[in-house]
Short mmCIF file of C-alpha atoms in Angstrom, two decimals:
data_model
loop_
_atom_site.label_atom_id
_atom_site.label_comp_id
_atom_site.label_asym_id
_atom_site.label_seq_id
_atom_site.Cartn_x
_atom_site.Cartn_y
_atom_site.Cartn_z
CA MET M 1 119.57 59.20 102.15
CA ALA M 2 118.84 57.32 98.92
CA ALA M 3 115.23 56.98 97.88
CA GLN M 4 113.63 53.56 98.21
CA PRO M 5 112.96 51.81 94.85
CA VAL M 6 109.24 51.89 94.16
CA CYS M 7 106.97 50.83 91.32
CA LYS M 8 104.05 53.08 90.57
CA GLY M 9 101.10 51.01 89.54
CA THR M 10 97.38 51.46 89.38
CA GLY M 11 96.67 53.46 92.47
CA SER M 12 99.48 52.04 94.68
CA GLU M 13 103.23 52.04 95.18
CA ILE M 14 105.31 48.94 95.89
CA ASP M 15 108.45 49.28 97.97
CA PHE M 16 110.67 46.51 96.63
CA SER M 17 113.04 46.78 99.61
CA TYR M 18 110.55 44.69 101.62
CA PHE M 19 111.12 41.72 99.30
CA GLY M 20 114.56 41.35 100.87
CA GLY M 21 112.93 39.46 103.73
CA ALA M 22 111.66 42.08 106.17
CA GLU M 23 109.45 40.75 108.96
CA SER M 24 107.20 43.82 109.01
CA PHE M 25 106.53 47.03 107.11
CA THR M 26 108.16 49.00 109.95
CA GLU M 27 111.41 47.02 109.99
CA GLY M 28 114.38 49.31 109.50
CA LYS M 29 112.32 52.48 109.84
CA ARG M 30 113.30 55.06 112.45
CA SER M 31 110.98 56.38 115.12
CA LEU M 32 109.97 60.00 114.90
CA ARG M 33 112.55 62.42 116.20
CA ARG M 34 111.73 63.29 119.82
CA THR M 35 114.05 66.23 120.56
CA THR M 36 114.10 69.75 119.12
CA VAL M 37 116.75 72.40 118.52
CA VAL M 38 116.19 76.11 119.13
CA SER M 39 118.78 77.17 116.55
CA PRO M 40 119.38 74.45 113.92
CA SER M 41 122.94 74.13 112.64
CA GLU M 42 124.87 72.16 110.04
CA GLN M 43 125.69 69.58 112.69
CA ASP M 44 122.04 69.17 113.74
CA ASP M 45 119.11 70.59 111.78
CA GLY M 46 116.63 69.47 114.45
CA VAL M 47 114.77 67.24 111.99
CA SER M 48 117.05 64.48 110.75
CA TYR M 49 118.97 61.99 112.86
CA PRO M 50 122.58 62.84 113.77
CA GLY M 51 123.42 59.18 114.31
CA PRO M 52 122.13 55.60 113.93
CA PRO M 53 119.93 53.95 116.56
CA GLN M 54 121.70 52.53 119.58
CA ASP M 55 122.21 48.83 120.22
CA PRO M 56 119.38 47.96 122.65
CA THR M 57 121.37 45.17 124.30
CA GLU M 58 124.09 47.41 125.74
CA PHE M 59 124.67 50.84 127.20
CA LEU M 60 126.39 53.52 125.15
CA TRP M 61 130.01 53.22 126.27
CA ILE M 62 132.08 56.30 125.44
CA MET M 63 135.75 57.14 125.96
CA THR M 64 135.55 60.94 126.02
CA GLU M 65 135.33 63.01 129.21
CA GLU M 66 131.96 64.35 130.31
CA PRO M 67 131.06 67.40 128.17
CA HIS M 68 130.18 69.95 130.84
CA ARG M 69 133.67 70.79 132.07
CA SER M 70 134.95 71.64 128.59
CA ARG M 71 131.87 73.71 127.76
CA ARG M 72 132.15 75.53 131.10
CA MET M 73 135.75 76.47 130.34
CA ALA M 74 134.82 77.62 126.83
CA ILE M 75 132.00 79.80 128.14
CA ILE M 76 134.18 81.35 130.83
CA LYS M 77 136.77 82.15 128.17
CA ALA M 78 134.19 83.67 125.82
CA HIS M 79 132.12 85.38 128.55
CA PRO M 80 134.21 85.94 131.70
CA GLU M 81 131.34 87.96 133.20
CA VAL M 82 129.45 84.68 133.68
CA THR M 83 131.04 84.37 137.12
CA LYS M 84 128.88 87.28 138.29
CA LEU M 85 125.85 84.98 138.04
CA MET M 86 127.23 82.60 140.67
CA GLY M 87 126.07 82.70 144.27
CA TYR M 88 123.13 81.87 146.49
CA GLU M 89 119.47 82.87 145.90
CA PRO M 90 117.60 84.31 148.95
CA LEU M 91 114.22 83.67 147.30
CA THR M 92 114.63 79.89 147.60
CA LYS M 93 113.90 79.69 151.32
CA TYR M 94 110.57 81.52 150.89
CA VAL M 95 109.49 79.21 148.08
CA VAL M 96 110.38 76.20 150.26
CA LEU M 97 108.41 77.62 153.20
CA ALA M 98 105.35 78.20 151.01
CA VAL M 99 105.41 74.74 149.43
CA VAL M 100 105.98 72.94 152.74
CA SER M 101 103.13 74.91 154.33
CA LEU M 102 100.77 74.04 151.47
CA GLN M 103 101.60 70.36 151.64
CA LEU M 104 101.21 70.14 155.42
CA TYR M 105 97.91 72.02 155.25
CA LEU M 106 96.54 69.54 152.71
CA ALA M 107 97.79 66.58 154.76
CA VAL M 108 95.88 67.78 157.82
CA TYR M 109 92.88 68.79 155.71
CA LEU M 110 92.53 65.20 154.44
CA ARG M 111 92.75 63.60 157.88
CA HIS M 112 89.07 62.58 157.71
CA SER M 113 89.12 61.38 154.09
CA HIS M 114 89.52 57.73 153.20
CA PRO M 115 92.93 57.08 151.59
CA LEU M 116 91.27 55.34 148.64
CA SER M 117 88.61 57.99 148.07
CA PHE M 118 88.66 60.02 144.86
CA ARG M 119 89.35 63.29 146.69
CA PHE M 120 92.28 61.83 148.62
CA LEU M 121 93.91 60.19 145.60
CA PHE M 122 93.24 63.12 143.27
CA LEU M 123 94.77 65.65 145.63
CA ALA M 124 97.70 63.33 146.38
CA TYR M 125 98.40 62.98 142.65
CA ALA M 126 97.55 66.40 141.22
CA VAL M 127 98.65 68.63 144.11
CA GLY M 128 100.76 66.43 146.39
CA GLY M 129 102.74 64.85 143.57
CA THR M 130 103.48 68.28 142.12
CA THR M 131 104.44 69.90 145.43
CA ASN M 132 106.65 67.02 146.53
CA GLN M 133 108.31 67.04 143.13
CA ASN M 134 108.92 70.73 143.74
CA LEU M 135 110.51 69.86 147.09
CA PHE M 136 112.70 67.23 145.44
CA LEU M 137 113.96 70.00 143.18
CA ALA M 138 114.34 72.38 146.12
CA ILE M 139 116.54 69.87 147.94
CA HIS M 140 118.51 69.46 144.73
CA GLU M 141 119.08 73.22 144.63
CA ILE M 142 119.98 73.38 148.32
CA THR M 143 122.40 70.47 147.89
CA HIS M 144 124.60 72.86 145.91
CA ASN M 145 124.51 75.40 148.79
CA LEU M 146 122.48 77.86 146.72
CA ALA M 147 119.88 78.92 149.31
CA PHE M 148 122.16 80.44 151.97
CA LYS M 149 125.75 81.60 152.13
CA GLY M 150 126.57 79.15 154.93
CA ILE M 151 126.80 75.39 154.42
CA ASN M 152 125.02 74.39 157.64
CA ALA M 153 122.17 76.82 156.99
CA ASN M 154 121.58 75.13 153.64
CA LYS M 155 121.54 71.71 155.30
CA VAL M 156 119.03 72.83 157.92
CA LEU M 157 116.73 74.16 155.18
CA ALA M 158 117.07 70.87 153.29
CA VAL M 159 116.04 68.90 156.41
CA PHE M 160 113.01 71.19 156.69
CA ALA M 161 112.14 70.80 152.99
CA ASN M 162 112.38 67.03 153.49
CA LEU M 163 109.51 66.93 156.00
CA PRO M 164 106.56 66.55 153.55
CA ILE M 165 108.44 63.84 151.65
CA ALA M 166 107.86 61.71 154.79
CA VAL M 167 111.06 59.64 154.49
CA PRO M 168 114.62 60.85 155.24
CA TYR M 169 116.07 61.69 151.86
CA PHE M 170 118.23 64.80 151.84
CA ALA M 171 121.51 63.63 153.39
CA ALA M 172 121.91 60.52 151.25
CA PHE M 173 120.86 62.38 148.11
CA LYS M 174 123.46 65.10 148.67
CA LYS M 175 126.40 62.70 148.64
CA TYR M 176 125.21 60.70 145.66
CA HIS M 177 124.28 63.82 143.70
CA ILE M 178 127.64 65.53 144.14
CA GLU M 179 129.27 62.33 142.89
CA HIS M 180 126.88 62.41 139.94
CA HIS M 181 128.27 65.83 139.01
CA LYS M 182 131.91 64.96 139.56
CA HIS M 183 131.75 61.55 137.86
CA LEU M 184 128.94 61.87 135.32
CA GLY M 185 128.38 58.56 133.57
CA GLU M 186 131.18 56.72 135.37
CA ASP M 187 130.10 53.15 135.95
CA GLY M 188 130.07 52.15 139.61
CA ILE M 189 130.22 55.74 140.87
CA ASP M 190 127.35 57.62 139.24
CA THR M 191 124.34 55.92 140.87
CA ASP M 192 121.95 57.74 138.53
CA LEU M 193 122.91 55.13 135.93
CA PRO M 194 120.79 51.98 135.50
CA THR M 195 122.48 48.72 136.41
CA ASN M 196 123.06 45.67 134.23
CA PHE M 197 120.27 43.92 136.13
CA GLU M 198 117.82 46.65 135.10
CA LEU M 199 119.04 46.39 131.50
CA LEU M 200 118.45 42.65 131.53
CA CYS M 201 115.01 42.66 133.16
CA LEU M 202 113.35 45.93 132.10
CA ASN M 203 114.42 46.42 128.50
CA ASN M 204 110.98 46.01 126.90
CA VAL M 205 107.63 47.80 126.90
CA LEU M 206 106.38 46.03 130.03
CA GLY M 207 109.67 46.54 131.84
CA LYS M 208 109.87 50.20 130.87
CA THR M 209 106.30 50.72 132.07
CA PHE M 210 107.20 49.13 135.39
CA PHE M 211 110.33 51.29 135.64
CA ALA M 212 108.47 54.52 134.85
CA THR M 213 105.70 53.67 137.34
CA PHE M 214 108.04 52.83 140.22
CA GLN M 215 111.11 54.88 139.30
CA ILE M 216 111.08 56.59 142.70
CA PHE M 217 112.02 53.23 144.26
CA PHE M 218 114.79 52.65 141.72
CA TYR M 219 116.36 56.00 142.56
CA ALA M 220 115.93 55.34 146.29
CA LEU M 221 117.24 51.75 146.38
CA ARG M 222 119.73 51.52 143.51
CA PRO M 223 122.50 53.56 145.22
CA GLY M 224 122.62 51.12 148.13
CA PHE M 225 123.31 48.24 145.75
CA VAL M 226 125.92 50.13 143.70
CA ARG M 227 127.97 51.86 146.42
CA MET M 228 127.35 52.53 150.10
CA GLN M 229 127.98 55.86 151.77
CA LYS M 230 129.76 56.68 154.98
CA PHE M 231 127.10 57.54 157.56
CA THR M 232 127.56 61.12 158.84
CA ARG M 233 125.97 63.22 161.55
CA TRP M 234 123.75 64.88 158.94
CA HIS M 235 122.37 61.49 157.94
CA LEU M 236 121.54 61.03 161.63
CA TYR M 237 119.97 64.49 161.95
CA ASN M 238 117.90 63.87 158.82
CA VAL M 239 116.61 60.52 160.11
CA ILE M 240 115.85 61.73 163.66
CA VAL M 241 114.05 64.91 162.58
CA GLN M 242 112.01 63.08 159.95
CA LEU M 243 110.96 60.25 162.25
CA LEU M 244 110.03 62.70 165.02
CA PHE M 245 107.98 64.74 162.56
CA ASP M 246 106.17 61.64 161.26
CA TYR M 247 105.49 60.48 164.83
CA VAL M 248 104.07 63.83 165.94
CA LEU M 249 101.93 64.06 162.80
CA VAL M 250 100.41 60.62 163.38
CA ARG M 251 99.88 61.20 167.09
CA ALA M 252 98.17 64.54 166.48
CA PHE M 253 96.10 63.81 163.37
CA GLY M 254 96.14 60.05 162.74
CA ILE M 255 97.76 57.97 160.04
CA ARG M 256 95.99 59.51 157.04
CA PRO M 257 98.02 62.74 156.81
CA LEU M 258 101.19 60.65 156.75
CA LEU M 259 99.67 58.40 154.06
CA TYR M 260 98.87 61.50 152.03
CA LEU M 261 102.51 62.59 152.17
CA LEU M 262 103.75 59.10 151.27
CA PHE M 263 101.29 58.87 148.36
CA SER M 264 102.44 62.30 147.20
CA SER M 265 106.08 61.22 147.19
CA PHE M 266 105.22 58.07 145.25
CA PHE M 267 103.21 59.94 142.62
CA ALA M 268 105.97 62.55 142.32
CA GLY M 269 108.28 59.79 141.10
CA SER M 270 105.78 57.78 139.07
CA LEU M 271 103.61 58.39 135.99
CA HIS M 272 103.31 62.08 136.75
CA PRO M 273 103.84 64.86 134.17
CA CYS M 274 106.59 66.47 136.24
CA ALA M 275 108.32 63.13 136.78
CA GLY M 276 109.28 63.13 133.12
CA HIS M 277 112.40 65.05 134.10
CA PHE M 278 113.92 61.91 135.68
CA ILE M 279 114.08 60.31 132.23
CA ALA M 280 114.49 63.50 130.19
CA GLU M 281 117.70 64.66 131.87
CA HIS M 282 120.28 62.04 130.86
CA TYR M 283 118.77 59.35 128.63
CA VAL M 284 120.18 59.37 125.09
CA TRP M 285 117.71 60.13 122.28
CA ASP M 286 117.59 60.26 118.47
CA GLY M 287 120.98 58.68 117.85
CA LEU M 288 122.70 61.55 119.62
CA ASN M 289 125.79 61.24 121.79
CA GLN M 290 124.47 64.06 123.97
CA GLU M 291 124.22 63.06 127.63
CA THR M 292 122.11 65.91 129.05
CA TYR M 293 118.85 67.47 127.78
CA SER M 294 117.14 70.63 128.97
CA TYR M 295 113.43 71.47 128.84
CA TYR M 296 111.88 74.89 128.12
CA GLY M 297 108.18 73.97 128.24
CA PRO M 298 105.24 75.26 130.31
CA LEU M 299 105.68 72.79 133.21
CA ASN M 300 108.62 74.94 134.30
CA ILE M 301 106.16 77.01 136.29
CA LEU M 302 105.61 74.00 138.58
CA ALA M 303 109.33 73.39 138.94
CA TYR M 304 110.86 76.63 140.14
CA ASN M 305 110.12 78.67 137.03
CA VAL M 306 108.21 81.92 137.50
CA ARG M 307 108.32 84.00 134.33
CA ARG M 308 112.03 84.67 133.89
CA PHE M 309 113.22 82.06 136.40
CA ALA M 310 114.09 78.43 135.70
CA THR M 311 114.83 75.41 137.84
CA SER M 312 118.25 73.82 137.62
CA ILE M 313 116.49 70.62 136.55
CA THR M 314 114.69 72.12 133.54
CA TYR M 315 117.87 73.94 132.46
CA ILE M 316 119.88 70.84 133.23
CA ASP M 317 122.62 71.48 130.63
CA TYR M 318 123.23 74.88 132.18
CA HIS M 319 123.18 73.47 135.70
CA HIS M 320 125.76 70.79 134.94
CA ASP M 321 127.95 73.39 133.26
CA PHE M 322 127.64 75.81 136.19
CA PRO M 323 126.36 74.13 139.39
CA SER M 324 127.09 77.32 141.34
CA ILE M 325 124.56 79.42 139.42
CA PRO M 326 121.13 79.35 141.15
CA TRP M 327 117.84 78.63 139.44
CA THR M 328 116.78 82.28 139.10
CA ARG M 329 119.84 83.17 137.01
CA LEU M 330 119.98 80.27 134.58
CA PRO M 331 117.90 82.11 131.94
CA ALA M 332 120.47 84.91 132.19
CA LEU M 333 123.17 82.34 131.44
CA ARG M 334 121.23 81.25 128.37
CA ALA M 335 120.88 84.87 127.22
CA LEU M 336 124.59 85.43 127.80
CA ALA M 337 125.80 82.42 125.81
CA PRO M 338 123.11 81.45 123.25
CA GLU M 339 125.77 80.26 120.79
CA PHE M 340 126.56 77.43 123.22
CA TYR M 341 123.04 76.45 124.30
CA ASP M 342 120.55 77.15 121.52
CA ILE M 343 122.24 74.57 119.30
CA LEU M 344 121.73 71.79 121.89
CA PRO M 345 118.78 69.42 121.41
CA SER M 346 116.15 69.70 124.16
CA HIS M 347 112.86 68.05 125.07
CA PRO M 348 109.61 69.83 124.10
CA SER M 349 107.44 67.89 126.59
CA TRP M 350 108.01 66.09 129.89
CA PRO M 351 104.81 63.98 129.73
CA MET M 352 105.68 62.82 126.21
CA VAL M 353 109.14 61.85 127.40
CA ILE M 354 107.50 59.20 129.59
CA VAL M 355 105.17 58.07 126.78
CA ASN M 356 107.96 57.88 124.20
CA PHE M 357 110.33 56.19 126.63
CA ILE M 358 107.79 53.39 127.09
CA ARG M 359 106.68 52.94 123.49
CA ASP M 360 109.78 53.88 121.48
CA LYS M 361 112.07 51.01 120.55
CA GLU M 362 115.00 53.40 120.07
CA VAL M 363 115.12 54.43 123.72
CA GLY M 364 115.01 52.38 126.89
CA ILE M 365 117.04 51.33 129.89
CA PHE M 366 119.99 50.90 127.52
CA ALA M 367 119.91 54.55 126.42
CA ARG M 368 122.45 55.90 128.91
CA ALA M 369 126.01 56.97 128.23
CA LYS M 370 128.55 55.20 130.42
CA ARG M 371 132.29 55.58 130.82
CA ILE M 372 134.78 53.50 132.76
CA ALA M 373 135.68 54.92 136.18
CA LYS M 374 139.02 56.74 136.07
CA ASN M 375 140.58 54.28 138.51
CA SER M 376 139.44 51.62 140.95
CA LYS M 377 140.64 53.54 143.98
CA GLN M 378 138.46 56.48 142.99
CA LYS M 379 135.53 54.15 142.47
CA HIS M 380 135.71 52.77 145.99
CA GLU M 381 136.84 55.82 147.94
CA SER M 382 135.16 58.80 146.28
CA SER M 383 132.22 59.07 148.66
CA SER M 384 134.22 58.47 151.85
CA SER M 385 136.68 61.28 151.08
CA SER M 386 133.91 63.83 150.73
CA SER M 387 132.13 62.52 153.83
CA ASP M 388 135.13 63.39 155.98
CA ARG M 389 134.41 67.08 155.31
CA GLU M 390 131.00 66.85 156.96
#
């Protein structure tokens, strides 16, 4: 990059580029780089910007296929032993049981506390928000049938993990999430993508703050506006079991335990440190065309990472490449193929992802890669075809 023309005077420097008519001293200057690279390369040194800032009035429309299939094939070719990492993880069910037990204990424990008291709100945010976020990630893992060998056993565990979330969530999430993997970035199919309405209304600091605060509602309601699912028996099971659980909880202990669980679910998808993963996973940063970003930071321990383990959300690049590898074996995948993964930009901090998303002009609702759906028939029939296999 060429140096800016300056005039060294008595104790100051004048940047003559501003005399071209800039409106501020920050006009034309880039934000600080937000992502890091474990092993810098010629293509990305981890410091400079690989590309120019994105047009904030439009999504990043790309014509290439999603990157994970091609990288998966390349890794299998280079390391055929990677298939040995695939399979279910027996440990998952015990983690789910422990987290559900903790959350239900706290809900009953707070049955005599006022919902607006400091103790109630603090525990709902600090503990409840973290544990329910953990259960969101557990359901995500179970959605890929990675807790048991059998499909129905995984679904039963997911219904159980759903209980502290207080609203039926698992069955609808499963369908939308599998489509997210199969049709990453495809407009009208991948419901993880923001809509044009969100781009129009939330593409400023105030709008981004609103989105980050209430993102749990966007992820819950947006799919219904983009594409409806075919209602299956597992949707029905999920709704009946959840409503019965909520009813019994209220009848036995009053409304406050249920409010604690609802508050916990809200905080888990709001301005919570662990909620940074919602934005970190697929928003485009630093002028990159990369669609998926992993995270290797200390909050992994709250999201299915115990020493050498890692959640499929924190190692999101790895998970999209190999959805059949469970969370405990993703670090082994990284160790097996570092030449593929250590060169990928990643996020150093989930909390700062939220902060930078709100304040940084180079990222916002617009910072998502979109591609046109392969054909209109696929766009309208993708979910119904998979529902028939229920």
